[in-house]
Short mmCIF file of C-alpha atoms and ligand atoms in Angstrom, two decimals:
data_model
loop_
_atom_site.label_atom_id
_atom_site.label_comp_id
_atom_site.label_asym_id
_atom_site.label_seq_id
_atom_site.Cartn_x
_atom_site.Cartn_y
_atom_site.Cartn_z
CA MET A 1 126.20 207.94 225.17
CA ASN A 2 122.94 209.92 224.47
CA ILE A 3 121.29 206.81 223.48
CA PHE A 4 121.76 205.17 227.01
CA LYS A 5 120.36 208.13 228.89
CA PRO A 6 116.60 207.49 228.32
CA LEU A 7 117.06 203.74 228.93
CA PHE A 8 118.76 204.62 232.23
CA ILE A 9 115.79 206.76 233.15
CA VAL A 10 113.39 203.92 232.32
CA PHE A 11 115.46 201.49 234.32
CA ILE A 12 115.26 203.87 237.40
CA PHE A 13 111.51 204.10 237.01
CA ILE A 14 111.18 200.30 236.89
CA LEU A 15 113.27 200.07 239.90
CA LEU A 16 111.28 202.64 241.91
CA GLY A 17 108.05 201.15 240.77
CA ASN A 18 109.20 197.72 242.05
CA LEU A 19 110.29 199.12 245.31
CA GLY A 20 107.00 200.85 245.85
CA TYR A 21 105.07 197.67 244.94
CA GLY A 22 107.12 195.67 247.31
CA GLN A 23 106.61 198.10 250.09
CA LYS A 24 102.84 198.05 249.41
CA ARG A 25 102.79 194.22 249.66
CA ALA A 26 104.77 194.04 252.95
CA LYS A 27 102.35 196.72 254.35
CA GLN A 28 99.31 194.67 253.34
CA LYS A 29 100.67 191.68 255.11
CA LYS A 30 101.36 193.66 258.30
CA ILE A 31 97.84 195.08 258.69
CA GLN A 32 95.91 191.86 258.38
CA ILE A 33 94.80 192.30 261.94
CA GLU A 34 93.97 195.49 263.68
CA ILE A 35 92.44 195.99 267.11
CA ASN A 36 91.07 199.27 268.49
CA SER A 37 92.20 200.25 271.96
CA PRO A 38 89.36 199.22 274.43
CA SER A 39 86.56 201.66 275.38
CA ILE A 40 85.77 201.43 278.99
CA THR A 41 82.41 202.14 280.63
CA LYS A 42 80.41 201.21 283.70
CA VAL A 43 83.42 201.50 286.00
CA THR A 44 82.83 200.51 289.56
CA ALA A 45 85.23 199.93 292.43
CA VAL A 46 85.69 196.23 291.45
CA SER A 47 84.60 195.92 287.74
CA ALA A 48 84.46 197.67 284.37
CA PHE A 49 82.89 196.99 280.97
CA CYS A 50 85.28 196.78 278.04
CA SER A 51 84.72 196.77 274.25
CA ALA A 52 86.99 196.82 271.33
CA LYS A 53 86.63 196.31 267.53
CA LEU A 54 88.72 193.76 265.75
CA SER A 55 89.37 193.69 262.03
CA ILE A 56 90.81 190.35 260.80
CA LYS A 57 90.95 188.51 257.48
CA ASP A 58 88.65 185.51 257.83
CA SER A 59 91.15 183.04 256.50
CA LEU A 60 93.06 183.35 259.62
CA GLN A 61 92.57 181.08 262.61
CA ILE A 62 91.84 182.83 265.90
CA ILE A 63 93.32 180.88 268.76
CA SER A 64 92.23 183.22 271.51
CA LYS A 65 90.99 186.86 272.06
CA GLY A 66 89.94 189.17 274.85
CA PHE A 67 91.34 191.79 277.22
CA CYS A 68 94.34 191.79 279.45
CA TRP A 69 95.16 194.30 282.11
CA SER A 70 97.72 195.06 284.93
CA LEU A 71 98.74 197.80 287.34
CA GLU A 72 101.84 198.43 285.22
CA LYS A 73 102.11 199.70 281.66
CA ASN A 74 102.09 197.28 278.80
CA PRO A 75 99.83 194.40 280.04
CA THR A 76 100.29 191.06 278.24
CA ILE A 77 98.30 187.74 278.20
CA ASN A 78 100.58 186.71 281.08
CA SER A 79 98.81 189.49 283.17
CA SER A 80 95.28 189.18 284.35
CA LYS A 81 93.02 188.53 281.36
CA LEU A 82 89.56 187.81 280.25
CA VAL A 83 89.22 185.32 277.27
CA LEU A 84 86.17 185.86 275.07
CA ASP A 85 84.35 183.11 273.11
CA GLY A 86 82.53 183.50 269.86
CA LYS A 87 83.19 184.64 266.43
CA SER A 88 82.07 188.23 266.69
CA SER A 89 84.45 190.94 265.57
CA LEU A 90 83.26 193.00 268.57
CA LEU A 91 85.14 192.18 271.77
CA GLU A 92 82.92 192.82 274.73
CA GLY A 93 83.27 191.77 278.36
CA LYS A 94 83.31 192.68 282.03
CA LEU A 95 86.61 192.83 283.78
CA ILE A 96 86.08 191.68 287.40
CA GLY A 97 88.12 191.31 290.59
CA LEU A 98 89.65 194.80 290.26
CA ILE A 99 91.05 196.59 293.31
CA PRO A 100 89.10 199.79 294.36
CA GLY A 101 90.84 203.11 293.87
CA SER A 102 93.46 201.74 291.48
CA LYS A 103 94.90 202.64 288.08
CA TYR A 104 95.01 199.86 285.53
CA TYR A 105 96.35 199.59 281.86
CA VAL A 106 94.04 197.64 279.63
CA LYS A 107 94.66 196.16 276.10
CA ALA A 108 92.58 193.99 273.83
CA PHE A 109 94.39 191.12 272.32
CA VAL A 110 94.08 188.32 269.70
CA THR A 111 96.19 185.33 269.31
CA VAL A 112 96.58 183.85 265.79
CA GLY A 113 98.86 180.94 265.39
CA ASN A 114 101.81 181.57 267.63
CA ARG A 115 101.51 185.37 267.32
CA THR A 116 99.60 187.70 269.80
CA ILE A 117 98.53 191.06 268.54
CA TYR A 118 97.70 193.82 271.11
CA SER A 119 95.66 197.04 270.80
CA ALA A 120 96.93 200.34 272.10
CA GLU A 121 96.38 200.52 275.93
CA THR A 122 93.50 202.43 277.65
CA LEU A 123 93.73 203.72 281.18
CA LEU A 124 91.17 202.52 283.79
CA VAL A 125 90.74 204.16 287.22
CA THR A 126 88.38 202.06 289.54
CA GLN A 127 86.24 204.00 292.02
CA SER A 128 87.66 204.29 295.51
CA LEU A 129 85.47 203.21 298.43
CA ALA A 130 85.39 205.61 301.35
CA ASP A 131 83.57 204.02 304.26
CA ASN A 132 80.17 205.73 304.94
CA SER A 133 80.21 207.44 301.49
CA ASN A 134 76.72 208.23 300.34
CA ILE A 135 77.38 206.23 297.13
CA LEU A 136 79.38 203.46 298.73
CA MET A 137 77.17 200.70 297.31
CA GLY A 138 77.74 201.99 293.73
CA ASN A 139 76.45 204.55 291.17
CA PRO A 140 73.29 202.81 289.88
CA SER A 141 73.18 204.54 286.46
CA PHE A 142 76.95 205.15 286.07
CA SER A 143 76.11 208.82 286.11
CA GLU A 144 78.88 211.27 285.39
CA PRO A 145 79.30 215.02 286.21
CA ILE A 146 79.41 215.80 282.48
CA THR A 147 76.77 218.36 281.28
CA SER A 148 76.39 216.55 277.83
CA CYS A 149 74.91 213.71 280.01
CA ASP A 150 71.90 215.89 280.79
CA SER A 151 69.67 212.99 281.47
CA ASN A 152 72.00 211.36 283.89
CA TYR A 153 74.09 214.10 285.42
CA LEU A 154 75.95 213.24 288.76
CA MET A 155 75.75 215.77 291.58
CA VAL A 156 77.73 215.02 294.63
CA LYS A 157 76.91 216.93 297.90
CA PRO A 158 78.13 216.43 301.36
CA GLN A 159 74.61 215.20 302.47
CA TYR A 160 73.63 212.91 299.49
CA THR A 161 74.62 212.06 295.91
CA LEU A 162 72.18 212.12 293.07
CA SER A 163 71.74 211.59 289.33
CA TYR A 164 69.77 214.53 287.85
CA ASN A 165 67.64 214.36 284.79
CA ASN A 166 67.43 217.73 283.04
CA LYS A 167 64.82 216.35 280.55
CA LYS A 168 62.57 215.35 283.40
CA ARG A 169 63.68 218.16 285.80
CA ILE A 170 63.81 215.76 288.70
CA PRO A 171 66.37 213.33 290.03
CA ASN A 172 66.66 209.82 288.53
CA TRP A 173 67.89 208.56 291.94
CA VAL A 174 69.25 210.01 295.14
CA SER A 175 71.62 207.92 297.35
CA TRP A 176 72.58 208.48 301.00
CA HIS A 177 74.07 206.70 304.06
CA LEU A 178 71.96 206.82 307.24
CA SER A 179 73.38 206.22 310.69
CA LYS A 180 72.94 207.69 314.21
CA GLU A 181 75.68 210.26 313.40
CA TYR A 182 73.26 212.02 311.02
CA ILE A 183 70.50 212.36 313.46
CA GLY A 184 70.52 215.37 315.86
CA GLU A 185 68.46 218.28 317.10
CA ALA A 186 68.23 220.50 314.09
CA GLU A 187 64.67 221.74 313.22
CA ARG A 188 63.00 221.10 309.86
CA ASN A 189 64.49 224.11 307.91
CA ASP A 190 61.70 224.18 305.22
CA ASP A 191 63.80 226.32 302.88
CA PHE A 192 62.66 224.75 299.60
CA ARG A 193 64.72 226.32 296.87
CA GLY A 194 66.32 225.99 293.42
CA ASP A 195 69.66 224.28 293.37
CA ALA A 196 72.52 226.68 292.49
CA GLU A 197 74.61 223.85 291.19
CA ILE A 198 72.29 223.19 288.24
CA PRO A 199 74.54 223.86 285.20
CA PHE A 200 74.32 227.08 283.30
CA GLY A 201 71.66 227.02 280.56
CA TRP A 202 69.45 224.39 282.22
CA VAL A 203 65.99 225.09 283.76
CA LYS A 204 66.46 225.52 287.51
CA VAL A 205 63.28 224.07 289.14
CA VAL A 206 61.94 226.39 291.79
CA PRO A 207 59.30 225.55 294.52
CA ASP A 208 56.66 227.52 292.54
CA TYR A 209 56.61 224.93 289.77
CA TYR A 210 54.88 222.64 292.22
CA ALA A 211 52.33 225.20 293.51
CA LYS A 212 48.61 224.22 293.04
CA SER A 213 49.80 221.03 291.16
CA GLY A 214 48.18 218.63 293.51
CA PHE A 215 51.55 217.06 294.06
CA ASP A 216 53.92 217.40 297.08
CA LYS A 217 57.42 218.51 296.78
CA GLY A 218 58.58 214.99 297.91
CA HIS A 219 61.99 214.65 299.37
CA MET A 220 64.02 211.68 298.26
CA CYS A 221 66.72 212.10 301.05
CA PRO A 222 64.20 212.96 303.95
CA SER A 223 64.58 216.05 305.99
CA ALA A 224 64.43 213.92 309.19
CA ASP A 225 67.48 211.82 308.00
CA ARG A 226 69.63 214.85 308.12
CA THR A 227 69.22 216.69 311.40
CA ARG A 228 72.82 216.82 312.67
CA ASN A 229 73.00 220.54 312.03
CA THR A 230 71.12 223.17 310.08
CA THR A 231 73.41 223.03 307.05
CA ASP A 232 72.75 219.33 306.52
CA ASN A 233 69.01 219.69 306.96
CA SER A 234 68.75 222.74 304.68
CA ALA A 235 70.55 220.73 301.94
CA THR A 236 67.59 218.28 301.86
CA PHE A 237 65.30 221.19 300.76
CA LEU A 238 67.13 221.73 297.40
CA MET A 239 64.68 221.13 294.54
CA THR A 240 67.15 218.58 293.02
CA ASN A 241 66.24 216.36 295.94
CA MET A 242 62.40 216.53 295.12
CA VAL A 243 60.00 214.77 292.92
CA PRO A 244 56.20 215.36 292.39
CA GLN A 245 54.76 212.98 294.89
CA ALA A 246 51.06 212.12 295.40
CA PRO A 247 50.26 213.51 298.90
CA LYS A 248 48.89 210.18 300.13
CA ASN A 249 52.18 208.58 298.98
CA ASN A 250 54.45 211.10 300.48
CA ARG A 251 52.67 211.74 303.77
CA VAL A 252 51.46 208.15 304.50
CA THR A 253 53.12 205.12 302.84
CA TRP A 254 56.49 206.70 301.92
CA ASN A 255 56.64 208.42 305.30
CA GLN A 256 55.99 205.16 307.09
CA LEU A 257 59.03 203.53 305.34
CA GLU A 258 61.14 206.72 306.20
CA ALA A 259 60.21 206.34 309.85
CA TYR A 260 60.86 202.50 309.78
CA SER A 261 64.28 203.24 308.37
CA ARG A 262 65.13 205.61 311.28
CA LYS A 263 63.87 203.08 313.74
CA LEU A 264 66.36 200.56 312.36
CA VAL A 265 68.96 203.09 312.92
CA SER A 266 67.82 203.66 316.58
CA VAL A 267 68.31 200.11 317.33
CA GLY A 268 71.95 199.89 316.28
CA ASN A 269 71.97 199.72 312.39
CA GLU A 270 73.36 201.74 309.68
CA LEU A 271 71.72 201.93 306.23
CA TYR A 272 72.61 202.56 302.62
CA ILE A 273 69.58 203.95 300.76
CA VAL A 274 68.89 204.81 297.21
CA SER A 275 65.62 206.16 296.23
CA GLY A 276 64.19 207.07 292.69
CA ILE A 277 61.59 207.32 290.16
CA PHE A 278 60.08 205.19 287.44
CA GLY A 279 57.70 205.83 284.55
CA LYS A 280 55.66 208.89 283.65
CA GLY A 281 52.24 210.04 284.99
CA GLY A 282 50.80 210.04 288.43
CA TYR A 283 47.61 210.76 290.25
CA GLY A 284 47.72 213.62 292.73
CA ALA A 285 45.13 215.60 294.70
CA ASN A 286 43.81 217.21 291.42
CA GLY A 287 43.98 213.87 289.48
CA TYR A 288 46.24 212.55 286.73
CA ALA A 289 49.14 214.61 285.49
CA GLU A 290 52.38 213.84 283.40
CA TYR A 291 53.83 217.25 283.91
CA ILE A 292 53.51 219.97 286.42
CA GLY A 293 54.88 223.63 286.41
CA ASN A 294 57.52 224.32 283.86
CA GLY A 295 57.91 220.77 282.43
CA VAL A 296 58.62 218.91 285.58
CA GLU A 297 57.73 215.28 284.91
CA VAL A 298 55.53 213.31 287.38
CA PRO A 299 56.72 209.76 288.01
CA ALA A 300 54.33 206.84 287.81
CA SER A 301 56.07 205.13 290.80
CA LEU A 302 58.66 205.64 293.26
CA TRP A 303 61.19 202.90 294.35
CA LYS A 304 63.67 202.58 297.19
CA VAL A 305 66.52 200.01 297.91
CA ILE A 306 67.86 199.89 301.54
CA ALA A 307 70.81 197.70 302.77
CA ILE A 308 70.82 197.21 306.42
CA ILE A 309 73.98 196.34 308.55
CA PRO A 310 74.76 196.51 312.16
CA ASN A 311 76.79 199.56 313.17
CA GLY A 312 80.54 199.08 312.34
CA ASP A 313 83.48 199.86 310.07
CA ASN A 314 84.54 198.79 306.57
CA ASP A 315 80.98 198.64 305.47
CA ILE A 316 81.51 197.35 301.96
CA GLU A 317 83.24 194.35 303.19
CA ARG A 318 80.41 193.48 305.74
CA ILE A 319 77.86 193.17 302.93
CA ASN A 320 77.42 189.48 302.23
CA GLY A 321 74.86 186.92 301.12
CA SER A 322 72.90 187.33 304.42
CA THR A 323 72.66 191.09 304.41
CA ARG A 324 69.04 192.29 304.81
CA VAL A 325 67.95 194.20 301.76
CA VAL A 326 64.49 195.99 301.63
CA ALA A 327 63.29 197.13 298.20
CA VAL A 328 59.93 198.73 297.49
CA LEU A 329 58.00 199.93 294.41
CA ILE A 330 55.01 202.19 295.29
CA PRO A 331 52.63 203.77 292.79
CA ASN A 332 52.51 207.44 292.77
CA ASN A 333 48.81 207.85 293.47
CA GLN A 334 46.32 208.70 296.13
CA ASP A 335 45.25 204.94 296.72
CA CYS A 336 48.64 203.59 297.62
CA SER A 337 48.04 204.43 301.30
CA SER A 338 45.30 201.93 301.60
CA LYS A 339 48.08 199.41 302.16
CA PRO A 340 51.08 199.58 304.54
CA TRP A 341 54.62 200.24 302.96
CA HIS A 342 55.69 196.72 303.59
CA SER A 343 53.06 195.25 301.16
CA TYR A 344 54.99 197.01 298.35
CA ARG A 345 58.24 194.98 298.92
CA VAL A 346 59.87 193.67 295.83
CA SER A 347 63.26 192.35 294.84
CA VAL A 348 66.16 194.52 293.88
CA ASP A 349 66.35 192.56 290.59
CA SER A 350 62.84 193.55 289.76
CA ILE A 351 63.78 197.33 290.17
CA GLU A 352 66.98 196.71 288.18
CA SER A 353 64.99 195.20 285.33
CA ILE A 354 62.43 198.06 285.04
CA THR A 355 65.00 200.85 285.41
CA GLY A 356 68.01 199.33 283.73
CA TYR A 357 70.13 200.40 286.74
CA ASP A 358 72.58 198.30 288.61
CA PHE A 359 72.37 198.43 292.46
CA PHE A 360 75.23 197.16 294.57
CA SER A 361 77.62 197.48 291.68
CA ASN A 362 80.61 198.00 294.04
CA ILE A 363 79.79 194.51 295.54
CA SER A 364 81.01 191.40 293.77
CA ASP A 365 78.58 189.83 291.36
CA SER A 366 78.80 186.65 293.50
CA ILE A 367 77.14 188.53 296.38
CA GLN A 368 74.71 190.49 294.13
CA VAL A 369 73.25 187.33 292.68
CA ILE A 370 72.37 186.19 296.23
CA ILE A 371 70.88 189.30 297.71
CA GLU A 372 69.16 190.81 294.64
CA PRO A 373 66.52 188.18 293.89
CA VAL A 374 65.23 188.08 297.44
CA VAL A 375 61.97 189.83 298.53
CA ASP A 376 62.24 190.78 302.10
CA THR A 377 59.57 189.01 304.19
CA LEU A 378 60.63 189.94 307.65
CA ARG A 379 57.61 190.72 309.70
CA VAL A 380 56.96 194.55 310.11
CA ASP A 381 54.32 195.69 312.61
CA ASP A 382 54.38 199.30 311.57
MN1 LIG B 401 58.44 213.08 302.06
MN1 LIG B 402 73.18 194.94 291.02
#
């Protein structure tokens, strides 16, 4: 009997080994295709950008690949889907036609032969559209209120919304709605001050940084656009609403456009305005500067994008291919005032291309492609 005992043990080892080998083979067969769950960025009210990585053995034939999504869990290729071309193992694409303020489940998929493999699902929540919101047309830089995004930090105030750049110590852009409801009797409050909502540990810019710099504390959302009450007007004097602006730009050219905007309101329109900065280095009353005060960057130019619609409700639905859009790009110097504001009109596309921002991202692409290449040519007498 003793002679069989070692043989028996060897037999068991061979059996175990074979089992293990078999399992390994089966496992290898199963993981021939792997897809990461989609990462989702640039979320608007109607669209989102998706990417996912696909690992696949090249001997296999891909029939189809892309993303699928639905309002219910476990979307399949029978739900809404985006099919992607090409051989890249990086799946990237823009989901469109989404419903504002909705929760979607999104998966990446690949079909090989008669088999479709899905990634794990990712949750996507589209922006909701509140009529008259200061950011109704979209968030141009997909800014988020996350302190790690310190060059594109979203700050939402009742009077305006902005993207703050802690590296430049000025806003990248400020966005606001203007209609007759915001215009009242409040006096100019003139209480320039640091913004208490600047995150802990960041430099809080104070009015002193602009003193003797040769640059004005230039409002993005103007004081005169918020005169319904003292609270509203005072909010426009926060330093997060200011950029170093050449006096001739601020007081002449820029001021003319601000007055023209309120004139449009006085004749029955409401406006969606985004205003911001581009480039580094401007010419103020004391000449050229790239920085003033405690590291406040001086922009090379200022831009503005204005959508104009007659007074009414459901504003986002009333933006269409014939909506008048005025965009300007004005150099931040003392010579800009030699020409009227309207000579600085450009297309929205040209500002998108220099800044990398996307204006009107809450509007369908089919309307954006009509309104964004246009340079406004309507005759302006003042
Ligand atoms: Mn101003
Ligand atoms: Mn756009």
